[in-house]
């Protein structure tokens, strides 16, 4: 069968009822007198709108439409397509993924333009479509978007006359204005540059405070004028596909995008406060190195113990620690290590933070009946080999996890306890009989995250009395402490690493659990069998110059 001929633009506009036959004929007569493209001519004549044209071109060319209002624009993309070429073809670069460059064009059928941009960028151009006016707005953000902070704030003076809570129609106009868009882009772009995990946008009485959490520590980045509050927060809500008309109820949203060459998941949470809506943006970088177990800061001793545990065919492995101690990352790295074509691996997470190929990941949602317990029951009917439960929160989930381990499955999960030994007794406290805990739990790991000293500026010093007593060191021992340089944003630290202790449940530990022996006695026995506790693991990393005494003392009580 011959391939169906693609309909011409004019015929499609008539079919979509955006144009009459009479209007088309008149436009075609005009076209004979000049070299303008039909779409541009129809716009000039006022016969169709930009939105009409984009909708029909999207259908005709099979090109994806870009909703530019929901993108954080990265000014660094201007290096691939210079401003003069962007203006010539009414096109702007949107994101880069490897050798592919997504470019938004008002006319993606212009093959000459695509060829020219591919030669200029030395990348494969993937065209998308948007209206001319949208592209023009984004063009100003990319090619004028490298202003410093003071220049961005000068442009915000325009909003001084605005009320704290403008009307919705006025707010919708403000969130598309260049100053607010640039402020939002600057906050998110700089957060990514600073390696922030979270951005806090906090309305105060007379201003808006912006703080970044970097390497687990919050610090103030900038303050914005109070009169920008409503528009700034609404702009972020639009990016995350939240309802800007709802200001009195908490909302949660998320969006994936490419910023500065990185694939980023943004989780956005809003919370009404007495001074307005507070917004927290969790920035999840899809960094492949984070799911490699060798990159998580294990000592050689602990890495061997942990790999021996996850190599077992069945049983429960628990990872414990406070919120933000990297428990989920460790479990995902373990699953990545175990990922094999012969294994059926299923996870229940809330939410799914890292997506892994070949692993079946489920996002738990209590409101639609997908609780950890209910989902775990369903997973057991899916012929799994390995199950990862994001967190054992209650007795019901604990009971099902125990049953799964007893029936030949390997179960990995997290708990909120202080150390490895107390995670085992926590299951007993939840109502699981001690003999079942002893026969199913094969190991537990406690973990904390400490900041890694910046290699470019860390400073050596002789250990003082306090350090020597804490670490049992000899006089004259050299240690390292934080200094400051541009590469670490004057913090003295760059990145984080984990300190861990790993309890292996052998026959003796099983007997001690069944007898209900004290946690102190179990820990004493485990240390005699080669377990290194959190403090000692941290001390070894201080001696290696990886972190500081001050940092370990901050996280180990």
XYZ file of C-alpha atoms in Angstrom:
557
model
C 0.000 0.000 0.000
C 1.360 3.454 -0.899
C 2.205 5.731 1.982
C -0.534 8.261 2.750
C 0.413 11.700 1.478
C 0.914 14.337 4.160
C -1.776 16.992 3.890
C -0.723 20.544 3.152
C -0.850 23.153 5.894
C -3.677 25.143 4.325
C -5.893 22.079 3.897
C -5.294 21.024 7.497
C -6.171 24.503 8.798
C -9.461 24.270 6.909
C -10.056 20.756 8.249
C -9.427 21.993 11.802
C -11.908 24.835 11.077
C -9.309 27.517 11.795
C -9.426 28.860 8.232
C -11.972 29.213 5.423
C -11.366 28.273 1.793
C -11.795 31.913 0.808
C -9.131 33.043 3.299
C -6.724 30.365 2.090
C -7.139 31.376 -1.564
C -6.555 35.025 -0.690
C -3.410 34.115 1.252
C -2.095 31.957 -1.603
C -2.575 34.897 -4.000
C -0.546 37.089 -1.657
C 2.113 34.383 -1.376
C 2.689 34.539 -5.140
C 3.772 38.150 -4.686
C 6.390 37.471 -1.970
C 8.546 34.690 -0.533
C 6.850 34.404 2.846
C 5.918 31.021 4.253
C 2.177 30.377 4.287
C 1.975 30.136 8.078
C 3.710 33.512 8.557
C 1.467 35.100 5.947
C -1.716 33.801 7.595
C -0.520 35.242 10.905
C 0.221 38.628 9.283
C -3.260 38.691 7.757
C -4.798 37.883 11.146
C -6.636 34.833 9.787
C -5.245 32.449 12.425
C -3.596 32.704 15.836
C -0.125 31.474 16.779
C -1.720 28.754 18.924
C -3.819 27.562 15.957
C -0.732 27.362 13.746
C 1.331 25.451 16.338
C -1.485 22.942 16.945
C -1.805 22.143 13.245
C 1.962 22.024 12.614
C 2.335 19.675 15.581
C -0.215 17.357 13.954
C 1.200 17.732 10.433
C 4.884 17.240 11.289
C 4.545 14.861 14.245
C 6.777 17.133 16.316
C 6.374 17.437 20.096
C 5.007 20.714 21.437
C 7.099 22.375 24.177
C 5.265 23.939 27.104
C 7.924 26.573 27.700
C 6.184 27.971 30.786
C 7.224 24.828 32.674
C 10.936 24.934 31.856
C 13.837 26.317 33.839
C 15.967 27.934 31.164
C 19.711 27.357 31.280
C 21.676 30.337 29.840
C 24.747 28.124 29.270
C 22.938 26.526 26.305
C 23.687 29.688 24.327
C 27.158 28.216 23.653
C 25.605 25.752 21.186
C 23.450 28.160 19.192
C 24.619 31.801 19.010
C 22.030 34.564 19.341
C 22.225 35.638 15.682
C 21.363 32.108 14.477
C 18.615 31.766 17.074
C 17.033 35.019 15.890
C 17.445 34.111 12.203
C 15.445 30.898 12.605
C 13.303 31.925 15.596
C 14.660 28.955 17.543
C 16.095 28.437 21.021
C 18.046 25.532 22.574
C 16.075 23.927 25.405
C 18.196 21.058 26.742
C 21.115 18.811 25.887
C 21.236 15.044 26.403
C 24.514 13.528 25.225
C 24.887 14.287 21.524
C 21.268 15.418 21.191
C 20.170 19.051 21.488
C 16.463 19.814 21.880
C 15.652 23.008 20.007
C 12.279 24.751 20.060
C 11.323 26.261 16.699
C 8.304 28.084 15.371
C 8.772 26.139 12.116
C 10.292 22.657 12.615
C 9.799 21.895 8.913
C 12.683 24.253 8.059
C 15.325 21.622 7.270
C 17.867 24.266 6.235
C 17.638 25.806 9.717
C 18.077 22.409 11.374
C 21.146 21.612 9.227
C 22.671 25.019 10.030
C 22.137 24.560 13.796
C 23.608 21.034 13.685
C 26.744 22.347 11.964
C 27.049 25.202 14.472
C 26.477 23.113 17.611
C 28.142 19.906 16.383
C 25.151 18.106 17.930
C 22.106 16.282 16.580
C 19.167 18.716 16.699
C 15.816 17.326 17.887
C 13.194 19.935 16.919
C 10.191 20.835 19.065
C 7.517 23.424 18.380
C 6.140 26.476 20.204
C 4.606 29.832 19.296
C 6.763 32.729 18.102
C 5.872 34.839 21.126
C 6.810 32.039 23.549
C 10.135 31.522 21.777
C 10.809 35.254 21.811
C 10.267 35.358 25.599
C 12.595 32.396 26.207
C 15.188 33.854 23.825
C 15.547 36.873 26.073
C 16.048 34.568 29.076
C 18.841 32.592 27.380
C 20.733 35.401 25.669
C 20.200 38.027 28.364
C 20.012 35.540 31.249
C 23.595 35.745 32.476
C 23.031 38.869 34.572
C 24.538 38.979 38.005
C 22.319 38.967 41.071
C 22.220 42.758 41.397
C 21.040 43.159 37.788
C 18.242 40.642 38.355
C 17.132 42.493 41.496
C 17.189 45.862 39.717
C 14.696 44.484 37.201
C 12.361 43.523 40.073
C 11.740 47.166 41.070
C 8.899 47.033 38.550
C 6.810 45.097 41.129
C 7.178 47.569 44.020
C 3.614 48.786 43.602
C 2.131 45.270 43.667
C 0.140 44.048 46.665
C 1.263 41.010 48.684
C -1.604 38.956 47.223
C -2.417 40.179 43.699
C -5.546 39.029 41.901
C -5.229 35.763 39.960
C -5.404 37.429 36.520
C -2.646 39.840 37.519
C -0.616 36.980 38.989
C -0.869 34.986 35.745
C 0.587 37.976 33.903
C 3.372 38.499 36.425
C 4.639 34.901 36.343
C 5.323 35.223 32.614
C 7.211 38.506 32.982
C 10.958 38.376 32.310
C 12.093 39.638 35.769
C 10.232 36.918 37.714
C 11.228 34.214 35.218
C 14.877 35.277 35.493
C 14.771 35.337 39.290
C 13.306 31.807 39.373
C 15.809 30.503 36.840
C 18.678 32.128 38.732
C 17.634 30.531 42.049
C 17.370 27.035 40.535
C 20.459 27.305 38.319
C 22.602 28.556 41.182
C 21.258 25.809 43.468
C 22.441 23.224 40.947
C 25.823 24.953 40.620
C 26.176 24.908 44.421
C 25.280 21.165 44.485
C 22.239 21.875 46.682
C 19.894 19.007 47.519
C 17.071 21.327 48.624
C 15.985 24.907 47.995
C 13.924 26.606 50.717
C 11.943 29.693 49.686
C 10.637 31.157 52.923
C 8.336 34.184 53.219
C 9.293 36.366 56.181
C 7.548 39.472 57.498
C 9.458 41.956 55.312
C 11.252 39.820 52.716
C 11.606 36.359 51.137
C 14.561 34.274 52.300
C 16.158 31.704 49.977
C 18.287 29.002 51.581
C 20.151 26.064 50.030
C 20.903 22.771 51.753
C 24.383 21.757 50.626
C 26.022 18.590 51.957
C 23.290 18.326 54.577
C 23.678 21.846 55.983
C 21.272 24.766 55.335
C 22.705 28.191 54.610
C 21.184 31.452 53.388
C 21.819 32.216 49.727
C 19.888 35.423 49.122
C 16.885 37.479 50.181
C 14.313 38.767 47.706
C 11.992 41.775 48.146
C 8.632 40.994 49.749
C 6.754 42.341 46.728
C 8.153 39.502 44.555
C 6.803 36.801 46.872
C 3.462 35.976 45.218
C 4.842 35.925 41.676
C 8.014 33.985 42.561
C 6.137 31.242 44.406
C 3.436 31.074 41.711
C 6.130 30.766 39.034
C 7.573 27.728 40.810
C 4.085 26.251 41.217
C 3.503 26.588 37.473
C 6.792 24.795 36.719
C 5.684 21.945 39.023
C 2.161 21.878 37.549
C 0.477 23.003 40.790
C -2.650 25.137 41.167
C -1.704 28.813 41.688
C -5.252 29.657 42.809
C -4.881 27.489 45.941
C -2.761 29.379 48.457
C -4.240 28.108 51.742
C -3.627 24.361 51.363
C -0.372 22.365 51.044
C 0.419 21.025 47.574
C 2.979 18.589 46.202
C 4.220 18.281 42.636
C 7.188 17.142 40.625
C 8.730 17.623 37.222
C 11.734 16.204 35.366
C 13.939 18.500 33.332
C 17.418 19.013 31.977
C 19.321 21.890 33.587
C 22.985 22.610 32.841
C 23.338 19.250 31.125
C 22.030 17.332 34.143
C 18.823 15.334 34.277
C 17.056 16.709 37.351
C 13.924 15.581 39.178
C 12.374 18.484 41.055
C 9.981 17.629 43.902
C 8.084 20.734 44.964
C 6.199 21.057 48.256
C 4.202 24.117 49.354
C 3.061 24.897 52.891
C 0.922 27.861 54.024
C 2.602 29.915 56.787
C 1.598 33.130 58.576
C 3.671 35.158 56.091
C 2.624 33.288 52.926
C 3.375 30.021 51.146
C 6.721 28.396 51.933
C 8.177 26.306 49.106
C 10.763 23.546 49.328
C 12.267 22.157 46.121
C 14.070 18.822 46.406
C 16.602 18.553 43.580
C 17.316 14.947 42.678
C 20.202 14.660 40.237
C 20.142 11.442 38.227
C 23.803 10.838 38.970
C 24.812 7.328 37.922
C 27.757 7.361 40.354
C 25.332 7.448 43.302
C 23.958 4.018 42.445
C 27.418 2.434 42.403
C 28.071 0.731 45.729
C 31.820 1.374 45.447
C 31.218 5.159 45.512
C 29.315 5.350 48.805
C 32.285 5.666 51.159
C 32.436 2.088 52.481
C 35.705 1.074 54.086
C 37.164 -2.103 52.557
C 36.184 -4.045 55.687
C 32.554 -2.843 55.667
C 32.179 -3.175 51.899
C 33.109 -6.857 52.106
C 30.673 -7.437 54.990
C 27.835 -5.649 53.174
C 28.432 -7.451 49.873
C 28.417 -10.784 51.742
C 25.029 -9.883 53.227
C 23.328 -8.873 49.969
C 24.684 -12.021 48.288
C 22.498 -14.189 50.562
C 19.509 -15.889 48.840
C 16.930 -14.949 51.482
C 16.445 -13.036 54.722
C 15.943 -9.438 55.844
C 18.653 -6.775 55.643
C 17.930 -3.519 57.488
C 19.566 -0.135 56.919
C 19.008 2.327 59.744
C 19.681 5.951 60.531
C 17.950 9.334 60.814
C 16.215 11.107 57.930
C 18.747 12.281 55.356
C 21.434 9.744 56.220
C 21.492 8.171 52.747
C 19.615 4.951 53.585
C 17.579 4.843 50.363
C 20.650 5.604 48.241
C 22.511 2.696 49.860
C 19.614 0.307 49.196
C 19.296 1.428 45.578
C 23.054 0.927 45.100
C 22.688 -2.564 46.574
C 19.858 -3.365 44.146
C 21.928 -2.030 41.271
C 24.689 -4.439 42.308
C 22.193 -7.334 42.461
C 20.391 -6.408 39.232
C 20.512 -9.402 36.928
C 18.423 -10.719 34.029
C 17.715 -13.873 36.038
C 16.262 -12.020 39.060
C 12.865 -10.387 39.501
C 13.511 -7.329 41.683
C 10.573 -5.229 42.903
C 10.625 -2.109 45.088
C 8.025 -0.132 47.048
C 9.147 3.450 47.558
C 7.669 6.755 48.661
C 8.628 8.354 46.370
C 10.766 6.648 43.698
C 13.938 8.773 43.751
C 16.296 6.859 41.430
C 14.927 4.948 38.462
C 16.859 1.793 37.582
C 16.578 -0.128 34.325
C 15.452 -3.711 34.763
C 13.953 -3.168 38.231
C 10.202 -2.928 38.851
C 9.654 0.134 41.027
C 6.310 0.998 42.642
C 5.421 4.390 44.104
C 3.461 3.837 47.330
C 0.365 6.047 47.648
C -1.763 5.642 50.763
C -4.621 7.718 49.286
C -5.241 5.222 46.472
C -4.770 2.103 48.600
C -1.102 1.568 47.721
C 0.208 1.428 51.291
C 3.496 -0.352 51.971
C 1.626 -3.306 53.487
C -0.986 -3.656 50.715
C 1.598 -3.265 47.957
C 3.926 -5.777 49.634
C 1.109 -8.348 49.662
C 0.566 -7.806 45.935
C 4.303 -8.050 45.200
C 4.469 -11.471 46.863
C 2.079 -12.688 44.145
C 4.419 -11.341 41.439
C 7.034 -14.108 41.783
C 9.786 -11.837 43.185
C 13.330 -12.862 44.069
C 14.355 -9.623 45.803
C 12.069 -7.041 47.412
C 13.015 -3.578 48.596
C 10.572 -1.914 51.006
C 11.303 1.807 51.372
C 10.550 1.740 55.092
C 9.069 -0.676 57.637
C 6.665 1.738 59.311
C 4.271 -0.518 61.223
C 3.655 -4.042 62.545
C 1.626 -5.057 59.495
C 4.449 -4.244 57.056
C 6.963 -5.916 59.382
C 4.879 -9.118 59.527
C 4.617 -9.354 55.739
C 8.358 -8.672 55.338
C 9.110 -11.493 57.798
C 6.764 -13.834 55.938
C 8.469 -12.933 52.641
C 11.885 -13.749 54.114
C 10.622 -17.058 55.513
C 9.324 -18.085 52.083
C 12.697 -17.649 50.378
C 12.886 -13.971 49.409
C 15.631 -11.440 50.057
C 14.059 -8.342 51.639
C 15.875 -5.020 52.008
C 14.357 -2.185 54.029
C 15.008 0.786 56.314
C 14.160 1.672 59.910
C 14.604 4.761 62.056
C 16.867 3.646 64.913
C 20.170 4.875 66.324
C 22.410 1.903 65.595
C 22.486 -1.509 63.939
C 21.687 -3.577 67.049
C 18.643 -1.495 68.049
C 17.114 -2.034 64.588
C 16.833 -5.754 65.376
C 15.160 -5.159 68.750
C 12.886 -2.536 67.132
C 11.145 -5.327 65.204
C 10.512 -7.120 68.508
C 9.044 -3.879 69.896
C 6.746 -3.740 66.846
C 5.236 -7.073 67.866
C 7.264 -9.572 65.841
C 8.114 -12.632 68.014
C 11.851 -12.781 68.865
C 12.252 -16.258 67.322
C 10.941 -14.929 63.967
C 13.238 -11.895 64.087
C 16.200 -14.175 64.861
C 15.394 -16.576 62.001
C 14.756 -13.907 59.307
C 17.050 -10.901 59.939
C 20.491 -11.712 58.531
C 22.099 -8.318 59.025
C 21.638 -4.641 59.875
C 23.644 -1.575 58.935
C 23.582 1.820 60.698
C 24.690 4.798 58.637
C 25.394 8.527 58.964
C 26.582 11.056 56.390
C 29.520 13.353 57.100
C 30.810 16.129 54.895
C 33.956 15.355 52.920
C 36.872 17.764 53.372
C 37.684 19.819 50.280
C 40.913 18.391 48.854
C 41.922 21.782 47.441
C 42.005 23.674 50.733
C 41.945 21.296 53.717
C 44.459 22.294 56.368
C 46.662 20.046 58.511
C 47.056 20.619 62.242
C 48.282 18.796 65.332
C 45.497 17.033 67.259
C 44.591 18.807 70.506
C 43.594 17.283 73.860
C 39.909 17.097 72.914
C 40.597 15.230 69.667
C 43.137 12.897 71.294
C 40.692 11.919 74.045
C 37.778 11.433 71.640
C 39.824 9.369 69.192
C 42.395 7.808 71.563
C 45.326 9.332 69.666
C 48.968 9.834 70.542
C 50.367 13.322 71.050
C 51.719 14.828 67.840
C 49.163 13.123 65.552
C 48.382 15.134 62.396
C 44.743 15.642 61.441
C 42.974 17.800 58.853
C 40.310 20.474 59.230
C 38.158 22.612 56.963
C 39.559 25.779 55.435
C 37.951 27.780 52.591
C 38.338 28.242 48.854
C 36.262 29.072 45.787
C 35.925 25.418 44.767
C 34.007 24.565 47.955
C 32.137 27.912 48.159
C 34.254 28.845 51.206
C 32.769 26.037 53.334
C 35.831 23.787 53.545
C 33.754 20.791 52.496
C 32.772 19.340 49.142
C 30.493 16.315 48.937
C 29.635 13.728 51.585
C 30.593 10.204 52.530
C 28.998 7.623 54.793
C 30.203 6.208 58.105
C 28.726 2.794 58.850
C 28.541 -0.119 61.237
C 27.388 -3.534 60.018
C 25.930 -6.201 62.283
C 25.992 -9.741 60.915
C 23.439 -12.011 62.603
C 25.214 -15.305 63.304
C 23.995 -18.239 65.420
C 25.110 -16.619 68.677
C 23.302 -13.330 67.891
C 20.183 -15.364 66.980
C 20.270 -17.051 70.414
C 20.772 -13.699 72.147
C 17.750 -12.215 70.321
C 15.543 -15.222 71.227
C 16.616 -14.952 74.879
C 15.831 -11.221 74.839
C 19.320 -10.205 75.886
C 20.249 -6.550 76.313
C 21.332 -4.489 73.250
C 24.598 -3.602 75.004
C 25.504 -7.284 75.344
C 24.638 -8.022 71.706
C 26.763 -5.064 70.560
C 29.682 -6.136 72.795
C 29.592 -9.601 71.232
C 29.316 -8.189 67.676
C 32.365 -5.947 68.254
C 34.321 -8.985 69.447
C 33.462 -10.692 66.156
C 34.828 -7.905 63.945
C 32.058 -5.314 63.764
C 33.394 -1.743 63.544
C 30.997 0.745 65.143
C 29.971 4.128 63.701
C 32.412 6.121 65.793
C 35.418 3.952 64.933
C 34.578 3.932 61.221
C 34.416 7.735 61.364
C 37.715 7.945 63.219
C 39.444 5.883 60.526
C 38.102 8.303 57.893
C 39.389 11.267 59.915
C 42.848 9.668 60.059
C 42.730 9.227 56.275
C 42.024 12.964 55.873
C 38.584 12.336 54.333
C 36.607 14.256 56.966
C 37.216 16.269 60.121
C 36.903 15.648 63.858
C 34.398 18.532 64.029
C 32.217 16.888 61.391
C 32.181 13.458 63.035
C 31.381 15.017 66.424
C 28.431 16.796 64.748
C 26.734 13.570 63.617
C 27.914 11.013 66.211
C 26.587 11.733 69.698
